[in-house]
Coordinates of C-alpha atoms and ligand atoms in Angstrom, one line a residue:
M1 CA -25.3 -14.1 -10.0
K2 CA -26.8 -11.3 -7.7
I3 CA -25.4 -9.6 -4.7
I4 CA -26.2 -11.1 -0.7
R5 CA -24.8 -9.9 2.0
V6 CA -21.7 -7.8 2.8
T7 CA -19.6 -8.3 5.8
S8 CA -16.4 -7.0 7.1
H9 CA -14.3 -8.6 9.7
V10 CA -12.0 -6.0 11.3
L11 CA -8.9 -8.5 12.8
Q12 CA -6.3 -7.7 15.2
Y13 CA -3.6 -8.6 18.1
D14 CA -1.7 -6.9 20.5
L15 CA 1.9 -7.0 18.6
P16 CA 5.6 -7.8 20.1
E17 CA 7.3 -4.8 20.5
E18 CA 5.8 -1.0 19.4
L19 CA 6.3 0.6 16.0
G20 CA 6.3 4.1 15.3
Y21 CA 6.2 6.5 12.5
S22 CA 7.0 9.9 12.5
Q23 CA 3.0 10.6 13.6
Q24 CA 2.6 7.9 16.3
F25 CA 3.0 4.9 18.4
Y26 CA 1.0 1.7 17.4
S27 CA 1.1 -1.6 19.1
R28 CA -1.8 -2.6 17.9
R29 CA -1.6 -5.0 14.4
T30 CA -5.6 -4.7 12.7
A31 CA -6.4 -6.3 9.4
H32 CA -9.9 -5.2 8.1
L33 CA -11.4 -7.7 4.9
V34 CA -14.7 -7.3 3.7
E35 CA -16.4 -10.9 2.0
I36 CA -19.0 -10.4 -0.9
E37 CA -21.8 -13.5 -0.8
T38 CA -23.8 -14.3 -4.0
D39 CA -27.1 -16.0 -4.6
E40 CA -24.8 -18.0 -6.5
G41 CA -21.6 -19.5 -3.7
I42 CA -19.1 -17.6 -4.6
T43 CA -17.4 -15.5 -2.1
G44 CA -14.8 -12.1 -3.1
W45 CA -12.8 -11.1 -0.5
G46 CA -10.8 -7.4 -0.6
E47 CA -9.1 -5.3 1.8
C48 CA -9.7 -2.3 2.9
F49 CA -6.6 0.3 4.3
G50 CA -7.0 2.6 8.0
P51 CA -5.8 1.1 11.0
G52 CA -7.5 0.3 14.1
N53 CA -10.9 2.6 15.3
V54 CA -10.4 3.5 11.9
A55 CA -11.0 -0.4 10.6
L56 CA -13.9 -0.6 12.9
A57 CA -15.5 3.0 11.6
N58 CA -15.2 1.5 8.5
K59 CA -16.8 -1.9 8.6
G60 CA -19.7 1.1 9.9
I61 CA -19.5 2.1 6.3
V62 CA -19.0 -0.7 5.0
E63 CA -21.8 -3.1 6.7
K64 CA -24.1 0.6 7.4
V65 CA -23.8 2.8 4.6
I66 CA -22.8 0.4 0.9
Q67 CA -24.3 -2.8 2.0
P68 CA -27.7 -1.5 1.6
M69 CA -26.8 0.8 -1.8
V70 CA -26.0 -2.5 -3.1
L71 CA -27.4 -5.3 -2.2
G72 CA -29.1 -7.9 -4.7
D73 CA -27.5 -6.0 -7.4
D74 CA -25.2 -8.3 -10.1
P75 CA -21.1 -8.6 -8.1
M76 CA -19.8 -8.3 -12.6
D77 CA -21.4 -4.7 -12.8
R78 CA -18.6 -3.9 -11.0
D79 CA -17.7 -0.2 -12.6
V80 CA -21.8 0.5 -11.9
I81 CA -21.5 -0.3 -8.3
W82 CA -18.6 1.8 -7.8
H83 CA -20.0 5.0 -9.8
K84 CA -23.3 4.0 -7.6
V85 CA -22.0 4.3 -4.6
Y86 CA -19.1 6.6 -5.3
N87 CA -22.1 9.2 -6.3
L88 CA -24.5 8.2 -3.2
L89 CA -22.0 9.3 -0.8
R90 CA -20.1 12.2 -2.6
D91 CA -21.8 14.3 -0.6
H92 CA -19.9 12.8 2.9
G93 CA -16.8 11.8 1.4
Q94 CA -14.3 12.2 -2.1
K95 CA -11.7 11.2 -0.1
G96 CA -11.2 9.6 3.6
M97 CA -13.1 7.4 5.2
P98 CA -16.0 6.0 2.5
M99 CA -12.9 5.9 0.4
Q100 CA -11.1 2.9 1.8
A101 CA -14.8 1.5 2.3
L102 CA -15.8 1.1 -1.0
S103 CA -12.0 0.3 -1.5
G104 CA -13.0 -3.0 -0.2
V105 CA -15.9 -3.5 -2.0
D106 CA -14.8 -2.5 -5.4
I107 CA -11.7 -5.5 -4.8
A108 CA -13.9 -8.1 -3.7
L109 CA -16.2 -8.1 -7.0
W110 CA -12.7 -7.6 -8.6
D111 CA -12.0 -11.0 -6.4
I112 CA -15.9 -12.5 -7.3
A113 CA -15.1 -11.2 -11.6
G114 CA -11.7 -14.1 -11.6
K115 CA -13.8 -16.4 -10.1
V116 CA -16.4 -16.8 -12.6
A117 CA -14.4 -15.7 -15.8
G118 CA -11.8 -18.6 -14.2
L119 CA -9.1 -16.1 -14.5
P120 CA -6.6 -14.7 -12.1
L121 CA -6.3 -10.7 -11.9
H122 CA -3.9 -9.7 -14.1
K123 CA -5.2 -11.8 -16.9
L124 CA -8.5 -9.9 -16.0
I125 CA -6.8 -6.5 -16.5
G126 CA -5.5 -7.3 -19.5
G127 CA -2.0 -10.1 -18.6
A128 CA 1.0 -9.7 -17.0
H129 CA 3.6 -7.6 -18.3
R130 CA 6.1 -10.1 -16.2
D131 CA 6.1 -13.3 -14.4
R132 CA 7.5 -12.4 -11.4
I133 CA 8.8 -9.1 -9.5
S134 CA 11.6 -7.8 -7.2
A135 CA 10.7 -6.4 -4.0
Y136 CA 11.5 -4.1 -0.9
G137 CA 12.3 -4.2 2.5
Y138 CA 11.0 -2.4 4.9
G139 CA 12.2 -1.9 8.2
M140 CA 13.7 0.3 10.4
M141 CA 10.6 1.7 12.5
L142 CA 11.0 4.0 15.4
K143 CA 11.4 3.0 19.1
R144 CA 11.5 4.9 22.5
E145 CA 14.6 4.6 22.2
S146 CA 17.8 7.7 22.1
I147 CA 19.0 9.4 18.8
E148 CA 22.4 7.3 19.1
D149 CA 20.2 3.2 20.0
H150 CA 18.8 4.1 16.9
V151 CA 21.8 5.3 14.4
M152 CA 23.6 1.4 15.5
R153 CA 20.3 -0.1 15.1
F154 CA 19.2 0.6 11.6
R155 CA 22.9 0.6 10.7
D156 CA 22.4 -3.4 11.4
E157 CA 18.1 -3.8 10.2
A158 CA 19.2 -2.3 7.0
A159 CA 21.4 -4.6 7.0
A160 CA 19.5 -7.8 7.5
I161 CA 17.0 -6.4 5.9
I162 CA 19.3 -6.0 2.6
G163 CA 20.9 -10.2 3.8
M164 CA 16.9 -11.7 3.5
G165 CA 17.6 -11.4 0.1
F166 CA 15.1 -7.7 -0.6
V167 CA 16.9 -5.9 -3.4
A168 CA 16.4 -2.7 -2.1
T169 CA 15.6 -1.6 2.3
K170 CA 13.3 1.6 3.1
M171 CA 13.5 3.8 6.8
K172 CA 11.6 5.6 8.9
V173 CA 12.7 8.8 9.6
G174 CA 10.8 11.0 12.0
L175 CA 12.7 12.3 15.1
G176 CA 13.8 16.1 13.9
P177 CA 16.1 16.7 10.0
R178 CA 19.7 16.3 12.2
A179 CA 19.1 12.9 13.9
D180 CA 17.4 11.6 11.0
V181 CA 20.2 12.4 9.1
R182 CA 22.2 10.7 11.5
M183 CA 20.1 7.7 10.5
C184 CA 20.4 8.1 6.8
E185 CA 23.9 8.1 6.8
A186 CA 23.7 4.9 9.0
V187 CA 20.8 3.1 7.1
A188 CA 23.4 3.7 3.5
V189 CA 26.2 2.5 6.1
G190 CA 24.1 -0.5 6.7
T191 CA 22.4 -0.8 2.9
G192 CA 25.8 -0.9 1.2
D193 CA 26.4 -1.3 -1.9
A194 CA 24.2 -4.4 -1.8
G195 CA 21.0 -2.9 -3.3
R196 CA 18.7 0.5 -2.6
F197 CA 18.0 2.4 0.7
M198 CA 14.3 4.4 0.6
V199 CA 13.3 7.4 2.9
D200 CA 10.0 7.5 4.4
A201 CA 9.4 10.7 6.6
N202 CA 5.6 10.1 6.1
H203 CA 4.7 13.6 6.4
C204 CA 6.6 15.0 9.3
Y205 CA 8.7 18.0 7.8
T206 CA 8.3 22.0 7.1
T207 CA 9.6 22.1 3.4
S208 CA 12.9 23.9 4.5
D209 CA 12.9 20.6 7.2
A210 CA 12.8 18.4 4.4
F211 CA 14.6 20.4 1.9
Y212 CA 17.7 20.1 4.8
V213 CA 17.1 16.6 4.7
G214 CA 17.2 15.6 0.8
R215 CA 20.8 17.6 0.3
A216 CA 22.3 14.9 2.4
L217 CA 19.7 11.9 0.5
E218 CA 21.7 13.3 -2.0
D219 CA 25.0 12.2 -0.6
L220 CA 23.5 9.2 0.4
G221 CA 22.9 8.4 -3.1
A222 CA 19.0 7.5 -1.5
Y223 CA 16.5 6.2 -3.9
W224 CA 14.0 8.3 -2.5
F225 CA 12.2 10.6 -0.4
E226 CA 8.9 9.1 0.1
E227 CA 6.2 11.5 1.5
P228 CA 8.6 14.5 2.7
I229 CA 5.9 17.3 3.5
A230 CA 1.6 16.9 4.2
P231 CA 0.4 15.9 1.1
E232 CA -2.2 19.0 0.9
D233 CA 0.8 21.3 0.2
L234 CA 1.3 20.5 -3.6
D235 CA 3.4 24.1 -4.1
G236 CA 6.0 22.0 -1.6
Y237 CA 6.1 19.2 -3.1
R238 CA 6.7 20.6 -7.2
E239 CA 9.5 23.4 -5.5
L240 CA 10.9 19.9 -3.5
R241 CA 10.9 18.2 -7.0
S242 CA 12.3 20.3 -8.9
G243 CA 15.0 21.9 -6.0
L244 CA 16.8 18.6 -5.0
K245 CA 18.3 16.0 -7.2
V246 CA 16.6 12.4 -5.0
N247 CA 13.3 11.1 -6.4
I248 CA 10.4 12.7 -4.2
S249 CA 7.2 10.5 -4.5
G250 CA 4.1 9.8 -2.3
G251 CA 0.6 9.3 -3.5
E252 CA -0.5 7.4 -1.0
A253 CA -3.0 9.3 1.5
E254 CA -4.2 10.6 -2.1
F255 CA -7.8 9.3 -3.7
N256 CA -9.3 8.7 -6.5
R257 CA -8.7 9.9 -10.0
W258 CA -9.5 13.7 -8.8
G259 CA -7.3 13.8 -5.6
W260 CA -4.7 11.8 -8.4
R261 CA -5.6 14.2 -10.9
S262 CA -4.3 17.5 -8.8
I263 CA -1.6 15.7 -7.7
L264 CA 0.0 14.7 -11.1
E265 CA -0.5 17.9 -12.2
N266 CA 1.7 19.9 -9.8
R267 CA 4.4 17.9 -11.7
G268 CA 5.6 17.0 -7.3
L269 CA 6.1 13.5 -7.9
D270 CA 8.9 11.9 -9.4
I271 CA 7.4 8.2 -8.0
A272 CA 3.5 7.8 -7.8
Q273 CA 2.9 5.6 -4.9
P274 CA -1.2 5.2 -5.3
E275 CA -2.2 2.3 -1.7
V276 CA -5.1 0.1 -3.7
C277 CA -7.2 -0.3 -0.8
A278 CA -7.6 3.2 -0.3
L279 CA -7.8 5.4 -3.1
G280 CA -11.4 3.6 -4.4
G281 CA -10.2 -0.7 -5.1
I282 CA -9.4 -2.4 -8.1
S283 CA -11.2 0.7 -10.1
E284 CA -9.8 3.2 -9.1
Y285 CA -6.5 2.0 -9.7
L286 CA -6.7 0.9 -12.7
R287 CA -7.8 4.8 -13.6
V288 CA -5.0 6.3 -11.8
L289 CA -2.6 4.3 -13.7
T290 CA -4.1 5.4 -16.5
L291 CA -3.1 9.0 -15.1
C292 CA 0.2 9.1 -14.3
H293 CA 1.6 6.8 -17.2
A294 CA -0.7 9.7 -19.6
H295 CA 1.7 12.2 -16.5
F296 CA 4.8 10.3 -17.4
T297 CA 5.3 8.9 -13.4
P298 CA 6.3 5.7 -12.7
V299 CA 4.1 3.9 -10.1
I300 CA 5.7 1.9 -6.8
N301 CA 1.9 0.8 -5.9
H302 CA 2.4 1.9 -1.2
V303 CA 1.1 -2.2 -0.2
W304 CA 0.1 -1.8 3.7
G305 CA -2.1 -4.5 5.2
S306 CA -3.0 -8.1 4.6
A307 CA -2.2 -11.2 2.2
V308 CA -4.9 -9.9 0.5
A309 CA -4.2 -6.6 -0.6
V310 CA -0.4 -8.5 -0.8
A311 CA -2.4 -10.6 -2.9
T312 CA -3.9 -7.6 -5.0
N313 CA -0.6 -6.0 -5.7
L314 CA 1.2 -8.5 -7.2
H315 CA -1.7 -9.3 -9.2
L316 CA -1.5 -4.8 -10.3
L317 CA 2.5 -5.4 -10.4
A318 CA 2.3 -8.4 -13.0
A319 CA -0.6 -6.6 -14.7
M320 CA 1.3 -2.6 -14.4
P321 CA 2.5 -1.7 -18.6
A322 CA 6.5 -0.9 -18.7
L323 CA 6.7 3.6 -18.4
P324 CA 8.1 3.3 -21.0
G325 CA 9.6 0.2 -22.1
G326 CA 12.7 -0.4 -23.9
L327 CA 15.4 -4.3 -23.7
T328 CA 16.3 -3.1 -19.6
P329 CA 13.1 -1.1 -19.1
W330 CA 12.4 0.9 -15.9
E331 CA 10.9 -1.6 -13.3
P332 CA 8.2 -1.1 -10.5
M333 CA 8.7 -3.1 -7.0
L334 CA 6.5 -5.2 -4.6
E335 CA 6.6 -3.1 -1.1
F336 CA 7.2 -5.6 1.6
D337 CA 6.6 -4.8 5.6
T338 CA 9.8 -7.1 7.1
T339 CA 7.8 -6.2 11.1
H340 CA 5.5 -8.9 12.6
N341 CA 2.2 -9.2 10.8
L342 CA -0.1 -12.6 11.6
F343 CA -1.9 -11.3 8.7
R344 CA 0.1 -11.3 5.6
D345 CA 1.7 -14.5 6.9
E346 CA -0.6 -16.8 8.9
L347 CA -4.8 -15.9 7.1
L348 CA -4.1 -18.1 3.9
K349 CA -4.3 -21.4 4.3
E350 CA -2.2 -20.8 0.7
P351 CA 0.7 -18.3 2.7
L352 CA 2.4 -16.7 -0.6
D353 CA 5.5 -17.6 1.6
I354 CA 7.2 -13.7 0.2
R355 CA 9.8 -13.9 2.2
G356 CA 10.7 -17.9 1.9
Q357 CA 11.1 -16.2 -2.2
V358 CA 12.6 -13.1 -1.1
A359 CA 15.0 -15.9 0.1
R360 CA 15.5 -18.4 -2.2
N361 CA 14.9 -16.1 -6.2
H362 CA 17.4 -13.5 -5.1
G363 CA 14.3 -10.9 -4.2
M364 CA 12.1 -11.9 -7.1
V365 CA 8.1 -12.8 -5.9
A366 CA 6.1 -15.0 -8.6
I367 CA 2.6 -13.2 -9.4
P368 CA -0.9 -16.4 -7.7
Q369 CA -2.0 -17.8 -11.4
G370 CA -5.5 -19.3 -9.4
P371 CA -9.1 -17.3 -10.2
G372 CA -9.5 -13.4 -8.0
L373 CA -7.2 -12.3 -6.4
G374 CA -5.7 -16.6 -6.2
I375 CA -6.2 -16.5 -3.0
E376 CA -8.2 -18.8 0.3
P377 CA -8.2 -16.9 4.0
D378 CA -8.5 -19.5 6.3
R379 CA -12.1 -18.8 8.0
E380 CA -10.8 -20.3 11.0
F381 CA -7.8 -18.1 11.9
I382 CA -10.3 -15.3 10.4
R383 CA -12.4 -16.2 14.1
A384 CA -9.6 -16.4 16.2
Y385 CA -8.7 -12.5 16.0
E386 CA -12.1 -11.3 15.1
V387 CA -13.0 -8.4 16.8
A388 CA -16.1 -7.0 15.4
Ligands
CA15 CA1 4.6 5.7 3.4

């Protein structure tokens, strides 16, 4: 079997309302899908992390840089292909966009391998340690409104997300430490005893501000404090983890086994959040997962993007061994973005219907069972939203 074409599909639409996190506001939803065609008619799908113009630039890397390296290769040789592409791009990007681009290609190759074997991705990896997984809902995005409006909206939205059936909820912060603590207090009230809540700073704090917010989160009983400071600040992460009782999480902005080796050896994370569509695809995710478990660091995948990314992560979460195991072991969760996303809800011929499953099954979601990723994107839908 040979690879005959690698195509990027960048999809985009205007969101019904502007959304924000600690770094910026945005008003468009983007998805970057990768399609790999073979001479035997089997097609694989993958996804690259990266919004807006980053997706357009990554399309150039996928089609103009990676495609010529892999045309004619056997798609079953995905580990050989991974290392060939990585070695040829090493001088130009061991992190960032080249790795995001390679991620989508690698995921599509795993989809092909599953279709060839007639096995779902989780079976190809080694089997499902669980046949369903609990989901947490994130929302509570920043808007151009007053702190008072944020506080009231966040309290109501936390209660609404828990009311949808999600087992936990996650909020954004980023208006400044004092305002952020007020919003966290509101989310603690909105969540109540019905679930847990987590706080995502998208690396907006100095270490001292992170200590200020983190101490408040200890009192409020938050489950984790995500990306409190810049991912490059390894010393800061280690200080926060040793000085705060709340779990410190992060890692979505880290890439490949060598980047992950550094943050794990630094002992700065209670919970690791690898992003399979950015760090190097499924091949590299599995190596990073092994590294995390070798350091006894539990993993809750970072999930962002279209139904392709959600399906990929459902398989990976199913195939993740319990750490360390037991009668009632620590369990990972599926991250689910509750904000408007047609590329997650309407891309597939048979939608995953995460919201419906969560509502019906007390926050639990089933693992796809079809070959490969177990999904079929709707080509008419892709044509309708494709901008590049
Ligand atoms: Ca995050």
